[in-house]
Short mmCIF file of C-alpha atoms in Angstrom, two decimals:
data_model
loop_
_atom_site.label_atom_id
_atom_site.label_comp_id
_atom_site.label_asym_id
_atom_site.label_seq_id
_atom_site.Cartn_x
_atom_site.Cartn_y
_atom_site.Cartn_z
CA MET A 596 -196.85 70.89 -67.37
CA ASP A 597 -194.72 73.25 -69.66
CA LYS A 598 -191.07 72.09 -67.91
CA LYS A 599 -189.57 68.78 -69.03
CA MET A 600 -186.85 67.10 -67.19
CA PHE A 601 -184.30 64.60 -68.38
CA PHE A 602 -183.80 62.30 -65.17
CA ILE A 603 -180.72 60.07 -65.68
CA TYR A 604 -179.64 57.99 -62.73
CA ASN A 605 -177.52 55.26 -61.49
CA PRO A 606 -179.28 52.07 -60.23
CA ARG A 607 -175.96 50.63 -58.30
CA ALA A 608 -174.82 53.83 -56.58
CA GLY A 609 -174.21 53.88 -53.11
CA LYS A 610 -176.11 50.61 -51.96
CA SER A 611 -178.40 50.88 -55.01
CA GLN A 612 -180.51 52.96 -52.35
CA ILE A 613 -182.31 54.97 -55.40
CA LYS A 614 -184.16 52.10 -55.86
CA ASN A 615 -186.06 52.53 -52.85
CA HIS A 616 -186.79 56.18 -53.53
CA LEU A 617 -187.44 56.27 -57.09
CA LEU A 618 -190.97 57.09 -57.12
CA ASP A 619 -191.04 59.41 -53.98
CA ILE A 620 -188.09 61.48 -56.22
CA ILE A 621 -190.00 61.36 -59.28
CA ASP A 622 -193.21 62.23 -57.39
CA ILE A 623 -191.62 65.27 -56.19
CA PHE A 624 -190.39 66.31 -59.56
CA VAL A 625 -194.12 65.75 -61.16
CA LYS A 626 -195.69 67.83 -58.26
CA ALA A 627 -193.08 70.82 -58.87
CA GLY A 628 -194.64 71.04 -62.83
CA TYR A 629 -192.02 68.68 -64.54
CA GLU A 630 -192.66 66.38 -67.13
CA VAL A 631 -190.30 63.50 -66.17
CA THR A 632 -188.24 61.14 -68.57
CA ALA A 633 -186.16 58.48 -66.21
CA TYR A 634 -183.16 57.29 -67.92
CA PRO A 635 -181.31 54.46 -65.80
CA THR A 636 -177.25 54.09 -66.99
CA GLN A 637 -176.26 50.73 -68.40
CA ALA A 638 -172.83 51.11 -68.02
CA ALA A 639 -169.43 53.26 -67.72
CA GLY A 640 -169.86 56.33 -70.10
CA ASP A 641 -173.60 55.76 -70.85
CA ALA A 642 -174.71 59.23 -69.23
CA ILE A 643 -171.92 61.04 -71.31
CA ARG A 644 -173.83 59.63 -74.43
CA ALA A 645 -177.58 60.20 -72.97
CA VAL A 646 -176.75 63.83 -72.27
CA ARG A 647 -175.34 64.35 -75.44
CA GLU A 648 -177.81 62.53 -78.00
CA ARG A 649 -180.97 62.92 -76.02
CA ARG A 650 -181.12 66.44 -73.97
CA LYS A 651 -182.75 68.02 -76.95
CA GLY A 652 -186.66 69.24 -75.99
CA TYR A 653 -185.70 69.23 -72.08
CA ASP A 654 -185.21 72.46 -69.72
CA LEU A 655 -183.35 70.58 -67.12
CA VAL A 656 -181.01 67.56 -66.83
CA VAL A 657 -180.93 66.05 -63.36
CA CYS A 658 -178.82 62.93 -62.42
CA SER A 659 -178.64 60.83 -59.42
CA GLY A 660 -175.68 58.78 -58.67
CA GLY A 661 -172.25 59.31 -57.20
CA ASP A 662 -169.76 62.02 -58.30
CA GLY A 663 -168.86 59.85 -61.37
CA THR A 664 -172.40 60.02 -62.47
CA LEU A 665 -172.24 63.59 -62.27
CA ASP A 666 -168.81 64.20 -64.10
CA GLU A 667 -170.25 61.87 -66.89
CA VAL A 668 -173.29 64.26 -67.08
CA VAL A 669 -171.32 67.55 -66.99
CA THR A 670 -168.63 66.04 -69.35
CA GLY A 671 -171.78 65.23 -71.94
CA MET A 672 -172.84 68.57 -71.47
CA MET A 673 -169.52 70.36 -71.93
CA GLN A 674 -169.42 68.67 -75.42
CA CYS A 675 -172.89 70.33 -76.59
CA GLU A 676 -172.89 73.62 -77.73
CA GLU A 677 -175.99 74.52 -76.06
CA LYS A 678 -175.91 73.90 -72.32
CA LEU A 679 -178.89 72.92 -69.91
CA PRO A 680 -178.65 73.80 -66.28
CA ILE A 681 -178.16 70.29 -64.24
CA GLY A 682 -179.45 69.40 -61.14
CA TYR A 683 -177.90 66.60 -58.81
CA VAL A 684 -179.28 64.55 -56.36
CA PRO A 685 -176.55 62.30 -54.86
CA ALA A 686 -176.55 58.94 -54.14
CA GLY A 687 -173.18 57.63 -54.00
CA SER A 688 -170.84 56.71 -51.08
CA THR A 689 -168.91 60.14 -50.68
CA ASN A 690 -170.46 62.53 -52.73
CA ASP A 691 -167.56 64.96 -52.24
CA PHE A 692 -169.04 67.49 -54.76
CA ALA A 693 -172.79 67.71 -53.41
CA ASN A 694 -171.25 68.20 -50.03
CA SER A 695 -169.38 71.05 -51.21
CA LEU A 696 -172.58 72.53 -52.67
CA GLY A 697 -174.66 72.18 -49.57
CA ILE A 698 -176.95 69.69 -51.13
CA PRO A 699 -178.67 67.38 -48.57
CA LYS A 700 -177.73 63.58 -48.27
CA ASN A 701 -181.21 62.68 -47.79
CA MET A 702 -182.28 61.90 -51.55
CA LYS A 703 -185.86 62.93 -50.99
CA ARG A 704 -184.42 66.05 -49.50
CA ALA A 705 -182.15 66.93 -52.15
CA ALA A 706 -184.85 66.53 -54.83
CA ASN A 707 -186.91 69.15 -52.63
CA ALA A 708 -184.40 71.43 -52.33
CA LEU A 709 -183.74 70.84 -56.27
CA VAL A 710 -186.70 71.64 -57.20
CA ASN A 711 -186.89 74.97 -54.98
CA GLY A 712 -183.45 75.77 -55.60
CA GLU A 713 -181.45 78.32 -57.16
CA SER A 714 -178.97 78.56 -60.03
CA PHE A 715 -175.22 78.54 -59.35
CA MET A 716 -172.30 78.90 -62.28
CA CYS A 717 -169.75 76.54 -61.35
CA ASP A 718 -166.23 76.18 -62.48
CA VAL A 719 -165.26 72.79 -64.60
CA GLY A 720 -161.91 71.75 -64.90
CA ALA A 721 -160.54 70.59 -68.45
CA PHE A 722 -158.04 68.11 -68.42
CA ASN A 723 -156.58 67.81 -71.88
CA GLN A 724 -159.48 66.55 -74.14
CA ASP A 725 -161.35 65.60 -71.21
CA HIS A 726 -163.37 67.21 -68.16
CA PHE A 727 -163.61 66.90 -64.41
CA VAL A 728 -165.75 68.49 -62.03
CA TYR A 729 -163.92 68.35 -58.79
CA VAL A 730 -160.73 66.71 -58.65
CA ALA A 731 -157.92 65.50 -61.21
CA ALA A 732 -155.17 63.42 -59.20
CA PHE A 733 -152.16 61.22 -59.82
CA GLY A 734 -149.89 59.05 -57.62
CA ILE A 735 -150.48 56.85 -54.32
CA PHE A 736 -154.47 56.85 -53.39
CA THR A 737 -155.62 57.76 -57.06
CA ASN A 738 -155.91 54.11 -58.10
CA ILE A 739 -158.06 53.25 -54.97
CA SER A 740 -161.40 54.37 -55.73
CA TYR A 741 -161.53 53.00 -58.96
CA GLU A 742 -160.04 50.07 -58.29
CA THR A 743 -162.21 49.30 -55.22
CA LYS A 744 -164.99 47.36 -55.91
CA GLN A 745 -168.67 48.81 -56.11
CA ASP A 746 -169.58 46.58 -53.47
CA VAL A 747 -166.98 47.45 -51.06
CA LYS A 748 -167.71 51.07 -51.57
CA ASN A 749 -171.22 50.53 -50.61
CA ILE A 750 -170.31 48.32 -47.78
CA LEU A 751 -167.62 50.44 -46.34
CA GLY A 752 -168.51 54.65 -48.05
CA HIS A 753 -165.49 56.52 -47.88
CA THR A 754 -163.63 54.23 -45.17
CA ALA A 755 -163.06 52.07 -48.53
CA TYR A 756 -160.53 54.99 -49.52
CA LEU A 757 -158.35 54.45 -46.49
CA ILE A 758 -158.28 50.72 -46.21
CA GLU A 759 -157.16 50.33 -49.58
CA GLY A 760 -154.82 53.24 -49.40
CA MET A 761 -153.09 51.84 -46.13
CA LYS A 762 -152.56 48.57 -48.67
CA SER A 763 -150.48 50.40 -50.81
CA LEU A 764 -148.01 52.43 -48.54
CA SER A 765 -145.86 49.44 -48.27
CA SER A 766 -144.88 50.35 -52.14
CA ILE A 767 -145.21 53.51 -52.33
CA LYS A 768 -144.12 54.87 -55.98
CA SER A 769 -142.99 58.40 -56.86
CA TYR A 770 -142.97 60.43 -60.22
CA PRO A 771 -140.07 62.79 -61.59
CA LEU A 772 -142.37 65.41 -62.76
CA LYS A 773 -142.05 68.83 -64.39
CA VAL A 774 -144.98 71.27 -62.93
CA THR A 775 -145.28 74.46 -64.56
CA TYR A 776 -148.03 77.06 -63.09
CA ASP A 777 -148.09 80.88 -63.73
CA ASP A 778 -144.52 82.00 -63.83
CA ILE A 779 -143.12 79.19 -61.45
CA CYS A 780 -141.68 75.86 -62.80
CA LEU A 781 -140.89 72.58 -60.26
CA GLU A 782 -138.89 69.71 -61.01
CA GLU A 783 -138.86 67.41 -58.48
CA ASP A 784 -140.27 63.75 -57.56
CA PHE A 785 -143.86 63.62 -56.35
CA LEU A 786 -145.91 60.48 -54.71
CA TYR A 787 -148.94 62.18 -55.05
CA GLY A 788 -150.91 65.25 -56.48
CA MET A 789 -154.55 66.80 -56.86
CA ILE A 790 -155.73 69.68 -58.97
CA THR A 791 -159.21 70.21 -56.79
CA ASN A 792 -162.55 72.23 -57.09
CA SER A 793 -164.15 71.30 -53.76
CA ASN A 794 -163.99 71.40 -49.94
CA SER A 795 -163.66 67.68 -49.55
CA VAL A 796 -161.82 64.71 -51.34
CA GLY A 797 -162.63 60.89 -50.29
CA GLY A 798 -165.18 62.17 -47.80
CA PHE A 799 -162.75 63.99 -45.98
CA LYS A 800 -163.02 68.00 -45.25
CA GLY A 801 -160.00 70.17 -44.93
CA LEU A 802 -157.64 68.33 -47.50
CA THR A 803 -157.93 71.05 -50.20
CA GLY A 804 -157.18 74.30 -47.80
CA ARG A 805 -159.16 77.07 -46.90
CA ASN A 806 -161.24 79.41 -48.42
CA VAL A 807 -162.12 77.11 -51.15
CA GLU A 808 -164.79 78.91 -54.03
CA LEU A 809 -166.28 76.86 -56.59
CA ASN A 810 -166.61 79.75 -59.00
CA ASP A 811 -163.40 81.87 -58.85
CA GLY A 812 -161.73 80.29 -61.41
CA LEU A 813 -158.88 78.90 -59.38
CA PHE A 814 -157.90 75.48 -58.68
CA GLU A 815 -156.51 74.47 -55.46
CA VAL A 816 -153.53 72.19 -56.04
CA THR A 817 -151.68 69.80 -53.39
CA LEU A 818 -148.61 68.28 -54.24
CA ILE A 819 -146.76 65.71 -52.19
CA ARG A 820 -143.19 65.24 -52.47
CA ARG A 821 -141.30 62.21 -52.16
CA PRO A 822 -140.11 61.43 -48.66
CA SER A 823 -136.66 60.77 -48.05
CA ASN A 824 -137.02 58.59 -44.91
CA ALA A 825 -139.74 56.94 -42.72
CA LEU A 826 -140.17 59.73 -40.62
CA GLU A 827 -140.80 62.54 -43.33
CA LEU A 828 -143.45 59.64 -44.41
CA ASN A 829 -144.67 59.52 -40.96
CA ASN A 830 -145.13 63.18 -40.81
CA ILE A 831 -147.00 63.30 -44.16
CA VAL A 832 -149.37 60.96 -43.26
CA THR A 833 -149.94 62.51 -40.00
CA ALA A 834 -150.54 65.89 -41.50
CA LEU A 835 -153.29 64.22 -43.79
CA VAL A 836 -155.18 62.66 -41.20
CA ASP A 837 -154.79 65.89 -38.87
CA ARG A 838 -156.00 67.81 -42.18
CA LYS A 839 -152.81 70.05 -41.72
CA ILE A 840 -151.56 70.04 -45.34
CA HIS A 841 -149.45 72.81 -44.91
CA SER A 842 -145.67 71.14 -44.38
CA GLU A 843 -142.47 71.26 -45.83
CA SER A 844 -143.44 67.87 -47.63
CA ILE A 845 -146.91 69.49 -49.11
CA HIS A 846 -146.60 71.90 -51.59
CA CYS A 847 -150.28 73.91 -51.61
CA PHE A 848 -151.10 76.70 -54.08
CA LYS A 849 -154.05 78.15 -56.09
CA THR A 850 -153.80 78.59 -60.23
CA SER A 851 -156.30 78.79 -62.74
CA HIS A 852 -153.88 76.73 -65.21
CA ILE A 853 -151.26 73.98 -64.45
CA THR A 854 -149.21 71.44 -66.56
CA ILE A 855 -147.78 68.45 -65.58
CA GLU A 856 -145.41 66.56 -68.05
CA SER A 857 -143.71 63.07 -66.74
CA GLU A 858 -141.35 60.97 -68.52
CA GLN A 859 -143.28 57.71 -68.31
CA PRO A 860 -147.24 57.53 -68.62
CA MET A 861 -148.63 58.31 -65.79
CA ALA A 862 -152.36 57.01 -64.28
CA TRP A 863 -154.87 59.96 -63.50
CA THR A 864 -158.20 59.74 -62.13
CA LEU A 865 -160.90 62.02 -62.52
CA ASP A 866 -163.75 62.67 -60.04
CA GLY A 867 -162.81 59.33 -58.75
CA GLU A 868 -163.04 57.34 -62.21
CA PHE A 869 -160.09 56.23 -64.22
CA GLY A 870 -158.81 59.18 -66.39
CA GLY A 871 -156.28 57.32 -68.49
CA GLU A 872 -152.43 57.61 -68.81
CA HIS A 873 -150.89 60.51 -69.85
CA ASN A 874 -147.34 61.88 -70.34
CA LEU A 875 -148.56 65.33 -70.44
CA ALA A 876 -151.44 66.67 -68.77
CA VAL A 877 -152.50 70.52 -69.65
CA ILE A 878 -155.33 71.54 -67.03
CA GLN A 879 -157.43 74.33 -67.27
CA ASN A 880 -160.06 76.21 -65.26
CA ARG A 881 -163.19 76.79 -67.32
CA GLN A 882 -164.72 79.81 -65.10
CA LYS A 883 -168.34 79.79 -64.40
CA ALA A 884 -168.86 77.09 -67.56
CA MET A 885 -171.42 74.97 -65.86
CA GLU A 886 -175.28 76.21 -64.27
CA ILE A 887 -176.08 73.64 -61.35
CA ILE A 888 -178.94 73.83 -59.23
CA ILE A 889 -178.36 74.53 -55.42
CA PRO A 890 -180.45 74.51 -52.58
CA ASN A 891 -181.86 77.91 -51.87
CA LYS A 892 -180.14 79.65 -49.22
CA LYS A 893 -183.66 81.58 -48.37
CA ILE A 894 -185.54 78.55 -47.67
CA LYS A 895 -184.25 76.37 -44.61
#
């Protein structure tokens, strides 16, 4: 064996299902010629530290967990001068980014696709001093993913996002914001916004627009204006449910760079995890900054 793999996995992600497949997954990697070092994450942020401190001497870093685990591995890698290719075996409750890349939901199939896969240079989002893989968001629904307990996510999957979201509709909060992108400046009240590089968010496809490319250097941006009455609110909910996001209350566009300013600190979520509270968010697309292994299109 002349190839070395650092395999980082979240033992609690997605019903803790990796515990039932761990030996099979490692066996697939070993049969493909890899010497595997397996590392179970111990707490939030552990994967960032593990990548940053232990990546040297390996040819490939593979992670298994939800999108939050992948986010940590990519964040750790972006903090390193020498970047290694990243593989992903999804084991979370939603796995938006894996779906966008065509990575199988079945863990053993995903492991086989990885060892027979091909390299893909993917965009990464820079958020102030942080990074995200596929979504940075604020406003209503954004606290759902990181406030919903892991046990609830494991049982309900992405339905948890909707259930928790409906609870918060009775107390909608909007934010007066200054949004600047390209040569355009918007100053309005928005109740929700997401900057994405994915075909789906929260397990729902079609919310990020059409013709989404993960390596074009552009984000898909969706901003929902504050409704002035109950009818407008109903129209917004209907548009989201029907995936018809282009409406008078929903502003959509593509850009490589966006700045969002708020008078009061505003909570953000990055790839479904709490991203802190910020008055200023400078968000830039790092085109083709991450090398990730995706299924080989020639192999079915």
